[in-house]
Amino acid sequence: MERGMTADQLLSALWRRKALVGAIAAAIFVLGAAIVMTRPSIYEASVVVRVEPQRPGEEMVQRTVSELIEQRLVTVRQELLARPVLQKAIEEMNLYPELVSDKGIEAAVEQMRKDLTVRVEGETAFELTYAGRDPQVVAQVANRLPAIFSEETLKIRQTQAARATDLFTEEMVAMGKAVSSWETKISKFKVDHLGELPEQMEMNMRGLERIGAQLQMKSEELRTAEARRSDLARARNAADSEAGRLEATESGLSRTLTQAKTQWTPDHPEVKRMERELGDISAQRKDAEGRMFAERNERTRVSTLISNVQKDIVDLQKQAEAYQARLNNTPRWAQELAVMNRDYEIARTKYQSVVSRKVEAEIAQELEAKSAKSLFNVISPAGVPSSPARPDRMTGLLIAALVALSLGVLTGTVLEMRDDSLRDGTEVRERITLPVLAVVPNMQGKTEKRILMPMAGSKNSVSSPTSLN
């Protein structure tokens, strides 16, 4: 049965069981000390990395990677503990060889995550701490991990920049084909409707005016030629009559002269007169015939001129009709051409914009490559640790001693509380309801006094204790 104890009783009980308490405390302390002393020494190396802001003039070049490098601090722990970074470090530095051979790379990556601690410092820096058993390896890993993280980050950013450049290149090719297609359509349209285009309208109007002036001139020329032909037609009969009359007269005079020569000698005055008269008539006949032939030629010329002028007028009228048809069709083709030109301009504007963006993307990609070495700056490299970070052996031994002592005291206390033995008169009076007449003390010591201890306050009380010596 358990019972309550005062502090004095507890101390007395522990003193009576000091051998047991000491043995238990010593055993537990030895066990704890063995655990503390046998634990492997773990060394830690820390490196502080500053993320340098990359803010070139946005007015000079538009970046294709919109995420600022300093914003990656929000997720730096997740990215540093990601498999690509840790696996590259494990393979490059041959970490956890036994674990890799036994359980594979996944187990090694998981163990490395446990050995790494990432802490963000301020707004532009982070601290990386790596723990391990070998101080040289710990320092090497701590200094190498930021470089690997930087390489992976830059690889991602350069991949994003290259992807943007490729996207603009593909878009530029597609837009270039669209622009070429529109140019081909517009060229074919202009060839199919040559002369009826809006930009040729003024030329057609000037051509129509020129044809009109030529028609007017040809009409006037035709009127003049027809008037001349009428005059020649009226003069033809008179010329023909005069030539006939003179021919008849010449024929008559010739017969008369022949008869006269049969009658007279050639020197006869009448023959001479008739010969002179016949010569004059012959000359007049020839002159009349010449004029008749000239008039005939003139009539022929005038008739040919009239035909040519009429033909020219017909041709000019056809040309005028063609010019007028062009002018009539111009508004219709102008609307279709305006729609095609509008779509072409839209496509060309998009193409020029994509070309400009592609050039900027290429420049941004070059900037990403050139600024790679300046994005992450190690401001506090990790040194080789001279002493292990854990375990703290002195603190461990102290804790082991406290635990051992506590368990020893606890064991002694529990045993005392479960012990039903009566050890003094007070316990007798408290636990026995019968009157206590006397208490026989322990008589083992030579100097101890034998005292009879009556029950105080009892009705059957005896006199005060007296010495038995």
mmCIF file of C-alpha atoms in Angstrom, residues 272-467:
data_model
loop_
_atom_site.group_PDB
_atom_site.id
_atom_site.type_symbol
_atom_site.label_atom_id
_atom_site.label_comp_id
_atom_site.label_asym_id
_atom_site.label_seq_id
_atom_site.Cartn_x
_atom_site.Cartn_y
_atom_site.Cartn_z
ATOM 1 C CA LYS A 272 0.293 78.450 -190.154
ATOM 2 C CA ARG A 273 -2.623 80.051 -188.276
ATOM 3 C CA MET A 274 -4.398 76.761 -187.913
ATOM 4 C CA GLU A 275 -1.189 75.103 -186.692
ATOM 5 C CA ARG A 276 -0.744 77.848 -184.081
ATOM 6 C CA GLU A 277 -4.340 77.603 -183.027
ATOM 7 C CA LEU A 278 -4.062 73.796 -182.814
ATOM 8 C CA GLY A 279 -0.924 74.148 -180.637
ATOM 9 C CA ASP A 280 -2.728 76.537 -178.306
ATOM 10 C CA ILE A 281 -5.738 74.267 -178.103
ATOM 11 C CA SER A 282 -3.478 71.265 -177.478
ATOM 12 C CA ALA A 283 -1.644 73.130 -174.745
ATOM 13 C CA GLN A 284 -4.931 74.154 -173.134
ATOM 14 C CA ARG A 285 -6.154 70.553 -173.423
ATOM 15 C CA LYS A 286 -3.043 69.236 -171.771
ATOM 16 C CA ASP A 287 -3.320 71.868 -169.053
ATOM 17 C CA ALA A 288 -6.977 70.980 -168.515
ATOM 18 C CA GLU A 289 -6.150 67.288 -168.430
ATOM 19 C CA GLY A 290 -3.350 68.036 -165.937
ATOM 20 C CA ARG A 291 -5.741 69.936 -163.759
ATOM 21 C CA MET A 292 -8.261 67.114 -164.117
ATOM 22 C CA PHE A 293 -5.686 64.514 -163.072
ATOM 23 C CA ALA A 294 -4.580 66.728 -160.154
ATOM 24 C CA GLU A 295 -8.158 67.106 -159.023
ATOM 25 C CA ARG A 296 -8.660 63.368 -159.290
ATOM 26 C CA ASN A 297 -5.531 62.790 -157.188
ATOM 27 C CA GLU A 298 -6.729 65.382 -154.720
ATOM 28 C CA ARG A 299 -10.098 63.692 -154.499
ATOM 29 C CA THR A 300 -8.389 60.375 -153.956
ATOM 30 C CA ARG A 301 -6.159 61.915 -151.296
ATOM 31 C CA VAL A 302 -9.103 63.577 -149.604
ATOM 32 C CA SER A 303 -11.104 60.362 -149.677
ATOM 33 C CA THR A 304 -8.151 58.463 -148.178
ATOM 34 C CA LEU A 305 -7.725 61.184 -145.575
ATOM 35 C CA ILE A 306 -11.391 61.022 -144.678
ATOM 36 C CA SER A 307 -11.193 57.244 -144.304
ATOM 37 C CA ASN A 308 -8.103 57.491 -142.133
ATOM 38 C CA VAL A 309 -9.633 60.229 -140.015
ATOM 39 C CA GLN A 310 -12.825 58.215 -139.581
ATOM 40 C CA LYS A 311 -10.771 55.180 -138.610
ATOM 41 C CA ASP A 312 -8.760 57.283 -136.134
ATOM 42 C CA ILE A 313 -11.990 58.635 -134.700
ATOM 43 C CA VAL A 314 -13.308 55.106 -134.236
ATOM 44 C CA ASP A 315 -10.056 54.065 -132.539
ATOM 45 C CA LEU A 316 -10.121 57.145 -130.327
ATOM 46 C CA GLN A 317 -13.709 56.440 -129.382
ATOM 47 C CA LYS A 318 -12.768 52.890 -128.424
ATOM 48 C CA GLN A 319 -9.884 54.240 -126.364
ATOM 49 C CA ALA A 320 -12.209 56.745 -124.727
ATOM 50 C CA GLU A 321 -14.657 53.948 -123.927
ATOM 51 C CA ALA A 322 -11.804 51.875 -122.438
ATOM 52 C CA TYR A 323 -10.659 54.815 -120.298
ATOM 53 C CA GLN A 324 -14.241 55.448 -119.234
ATOM 54 C CA ALA A 325 -14.713 51.765 -118.339
ATOM 55 C CA ARG A 326 -11.513 51.914 -116.254
ATOM 56 C CA LEU A 327 -12.790 55.002 -114.469
ATOM 57 C CA ASN A 328 -16.138 53.311 -113.855
ATOM 58 C CA ASN A 329 -14.474 50.174 -112.394
ATOM 59 C CA THR A 330 -11.952 52.065 -110.270
ATOM 60 C CA PRO A 331 -14.259 52.659 -107.246
ATOM 61 C CA ARG A 332 -15.148 48.963 -107.100
ATOM 62 C CA TRP A 333 -11.568 47.754 -107.242
ATOM 63 C CA ALA A 334 -10.526 50.553 -104.886
ATOM 64 C CA GLN A 335 -12.730 49.113 -102.143
ATOM 65 C CA GLU A 336 -11.376 45.574 -102.571
ATOM 66 C CA LEU A 337 -7.799 46.823 -102.772
ATOM 67 C CA ALA A 338 -8.305 48.976 -99.657
ATOM 68 C CA VAL A 339 -9.480 45.907 -97.712
ATOM 69 C CA MET A 340 -6.500 43.886 -98.943
ATOM 70 C CA ASN A 341 -4.076 46.720 -98.151
ATOM 71 C CA ARG A 342 -5.585 47.090 -94.679
ATOM 72 C CA ASP A 343 -5.120 43.382 -93.911
ATOM 73 C CA TYR A 344 -1.643 43.527 -95.419
ATOM 74 C CA GLU A 345 -0.678 46.502 -93.245
ATOM 75 C CA ILE A 346 -1.992 44.731 -90.161
ATOM 76 C CA ALA A 347 0.043 41.627 -91.011
ATOM 77 C CA ARG A 348 3.127 43.711 -91.827
ATOM 78 C CA THR A 349 2.817 45.672 -88.576
ATOM 79 C CA LYS A 350 2.544 42.428 -86.617
ATOM 80 C CA TYR A 351 5.523 41.026 -88.491
ATOM 81 C CA GLN A 352 7.643 44.103 -87.755
ATOM 82 C CA SER A 353 6.610 43.951 -84.100
ATOM 83 C CA VAL A 354 7.514 40.250 -83.884
ATOM 84 C CA VAL A 355 10.859 40.905 -85.575
ATOM 85 C CA SER A 356 11.570 43.675 -83.079
ATOM 86 C CA ARG A 357 10.585 41.448 -80.155
ATOM 87 C CA LYS A 358 12.732 38.623 -81.536
ATOM 88 C CA VAL A 359 15.755 40.934 -81.663
ATOM 89 C CA GLU A 360 15.058 42.030 -78.078
ATOM 90 C CA ALA A 361 14.655 38.386 -77.024
ATOM 91 C CA GLU A 362 18.032 37.541 -78.569
ATOM 92 C CA ILE A 363 19.637 40.488 -76.763
ATOM 93 C CA ALA A 364 17.955 39.437 -73.495
ATOM 94 C CA GLN A 365 19.237 35.891 -74.005
ATOM 95 C CA GLU A 366 22.762 37.215 -74.482
ATOM 96 C CA LEU A 367 22.392 39.348 -71.349
ATOM 97 C CA GLU A 368 21.279 36.308 -69.358
ATOM 98 C CA ALA A 369 24.383 34.441 -70.516
ATOM 99 C CA LYS A 370 26.748 37.356 -69.841
ATOM 100 C CA SER A 371 25.309 38.147 -66.398
ATOM 101 C CA ALA A 372 25.472 34.508 -65.242
ATOM 102 C CA LYS A 373 28.580 34.922 -63.086
ATOM 103 C CA SER A 374 27.297 37.956 -61.215
ATOM 104 C CA LEU A 375 23.867 36.734 -60.076
ATOM 105 C CA PHE A 376 25.003 34.865 -56.948
ATOM 106 C CA ASN A 377 27.822 36.224 -54.812
ATOM 107 C CA VAL A 378 29.246 34.157 -51.924
ATOM 108 C CA ILE A 379 29.907 36.762 -49.269
ATOM 109 C CA SER A 380 30.914 34.301 -46.543
ATOM 110 C CA PRO A 381 32.421 31.038 -47.814
ATOM 111 C CA ALA A 382 32.413 27.973 -45.608
ATOM 112 C CA GLY A 383 35.616 27.071 -43.767
ATOM 113 C CA VAL A 384 36.705 23.670 -42.516
ATOM 114 C CA PRO A 385 35.127 23.261 -39.025
ATOM 115 C CA SER A 386 37.654 22.588 -36.267
ATOM 116 C CA SER A 387 35.207 21.139 -33.734
ATOM 117 C CA PRO A 388 32.016 19.132 -34.115
ATOM 118 C CA ALA A 389 28.725 20.965 -33.854
ATOM 119 C CA ARG A 390 27.063 17.987 -32.234
ATOM 120 C CA PRO A 391 26.798 16.104 -30.031
ATOM 121 C CA ASP A 392 27.605 18.439 -27.083
ATOM 122 C CA ARG A 393 29.284 15.783 -24.928
ATOM 123 C CA MET A 394 29.549 17.865 -21.735
ATOM 124 C CA THR A 395 25.882 18.767 -21.906
ATOM 125 C CA GLY A 396 25.080 15.156 -22.709
ATOM 126 C CA LEU A 397 27.022 13.867 -19.715
ATOM 127 C CA LEU A 398 25.364 16.426 -17.493
ATOM 128 C CA ILE A 399 21.933 15.399 -18.763
ATOM 129 C CA ALA A 400 22.851 11.724 -18.258
ATOM 130 C CA ALA A 401 23.911 12.458 -14.683
ATOM 131 C CA LEU A 402 20.687 14.341 -13.947
ATOM 132 C CA VAL A 403 18.587 11.597 -15.492
ATOM 133 C CA ALA A 404 20.495 8.897 -13.587
ATOM 134 C CA LEU A 405 20.130 10.739 -10.285
ATOM 135 C CA SER A 406 16.445 11.396 -10.951
ATOM 136 C CA LEU A 407 15.750 7.781 -11.738
ATOM 137 C CA GLY A 408 17.669 6.628 -8.643
ATOM 138 C CA VAL A 409 15.716 9.016 -6.418
ATOM 139 C CA LEU A 410 12.481 8.019 -8.103
ATOM 140 C CA THR A 411 13.223 4.332 -7.570
ATOM 141 C CA GLY A 412 14.040 4.860 -3.885
ATOM 142 C CA THR A 413 10.912 6.963 -3.400
ATOM 143 C CA VAL A 414 8.658 4.410 -5.034
ATOM 144 C CA LEU A 415 10.108 1.570 -2.988
ATOM 145 C CA GLU A 416 9.712 3.573 0.219
ATOM 146 C CA MET A 417 6.131 4.450 -0.556
ATOM 147 C CA ARG A 418 5.282 0.823 -1.175
ATOM 148 C CA ASP A 419 7.041 -0.384 2.014
ATOM 149 C CA ASP A 420 4.547 -1.200 4.865
ATOM 150 C CA SER A 421 7.170 -1.464 7.638
ATOM 151 C CA LEU A 422 6.726 0.575 10.901
ATOM 152 C CA ARG A 423 9.903 2.419 11.735
ATOM 153 C CA ASP A 424 9.093 4.843 14.563
ATOM 154 C CA GLY A 425 6.468 5.631 17.214
ATOM 155 C CA THR A 426 4.813 8.284 15.113
ATOM 156 C CA GLU A 427 3.972 5.742 12.412
ATOM 157 C CA VAL A 428 2.693 3.368 15.092
ATOM 158 C CA ARG A 429 0.362 5.967 16.556
ATOM 159 C CA GLU A 430 -0.815 7.032 13.074
ATOM 160 C CA ARG A 431 -1.462 3.571 11.710
ATOM 161 C CA ILE A 432 -2.636 1.571 14.750
ATOM 162 C CA THR A 433 -5.915 2.487 16.435
ATOM 163 C CA LEU A 434 -5.024 0.704 19.714
ATOM 164 C CA PRO A 435 -3.369 2.596 22.567
ATOM 165 C CA VAL A 436 0.425 2.504 22.397
ATOM 166 C CA LEU A 437 1.849 1.968 25.870
ATOM 167 C CA ALA A 438 5.526 2.085 24.980
ATOM 168 C CA VAL A 439 7.979 1.980 22.043
ATOM 169 C CA VAL A 440 11.082 -0.150 22.290
ATOM 170 C CA PRO A 441 13.885 1.674 20.481
ATOM 171 C CA ASN A 442 16.642 0.145 18.392
ATOM 172 C CA MET A 443 19.249 -1.016 20.915
ATOM 173 C CA GLN A 444 22.099 -1.724 18.478
ATOM 174 C CA GLY A 445 24.407 1.168 19.372
ATOM 175 C CA LYS A 446 26.540 1.073 22.607
ATOM 176 C CA THR A 447 25.864 4.707 23.441
ATOM 177 C CA GLU A 448 22.174 4.616 22.677
ATOM 178 C CA LYS A 449 19.810 5.247 25.581
ATOM 179 C CA ARG A 450 16.986 2.906 26.242
ATOM 180 C CA ILE A 451 13.919 5.050 26.532
ATOM 181 C CA LEU A 452 10.415 4.009 27.183
ATOM 182 C CA MET A 453 8.164 6.167 25.011
ATOM 183 C CA PRO A 454 4.600 6.187 26.315
ATOM 184 C CA MET A 455 1.658 7.113 24.168
ATOM 185 C CA ALA A 456 1.186 10.810 24.619
ATOM 186 C CA GLY A 457 -2.310 12.164 25.082
ATOM 187 C CA SER A 458 -3.783 8.757 25.803
ATOM 188 C CA LYS A 459 -6.178 8.008 28.671
ATOM 189 C CA ASN A 460 -3.978 5.119 29.731
ATOM 190 C CA SER A 461 -0.896 7.265 29.542
ATOM 191 C CA VAL A 462 2.015 6.445 31.800
ATOM 192 C CA SER A 463 4.510 8.649 33.350
ATOM 193 C CA SER A 464 7.090 10.482 31.245
ATOM 194 C CA PRO A 465 9.688 8.273 29.764
ATOM 195 C CA THR A 466 12.561 7.475 31.966
ATOM 196 C CA SER A 467 15.905 6.246 31.083
#
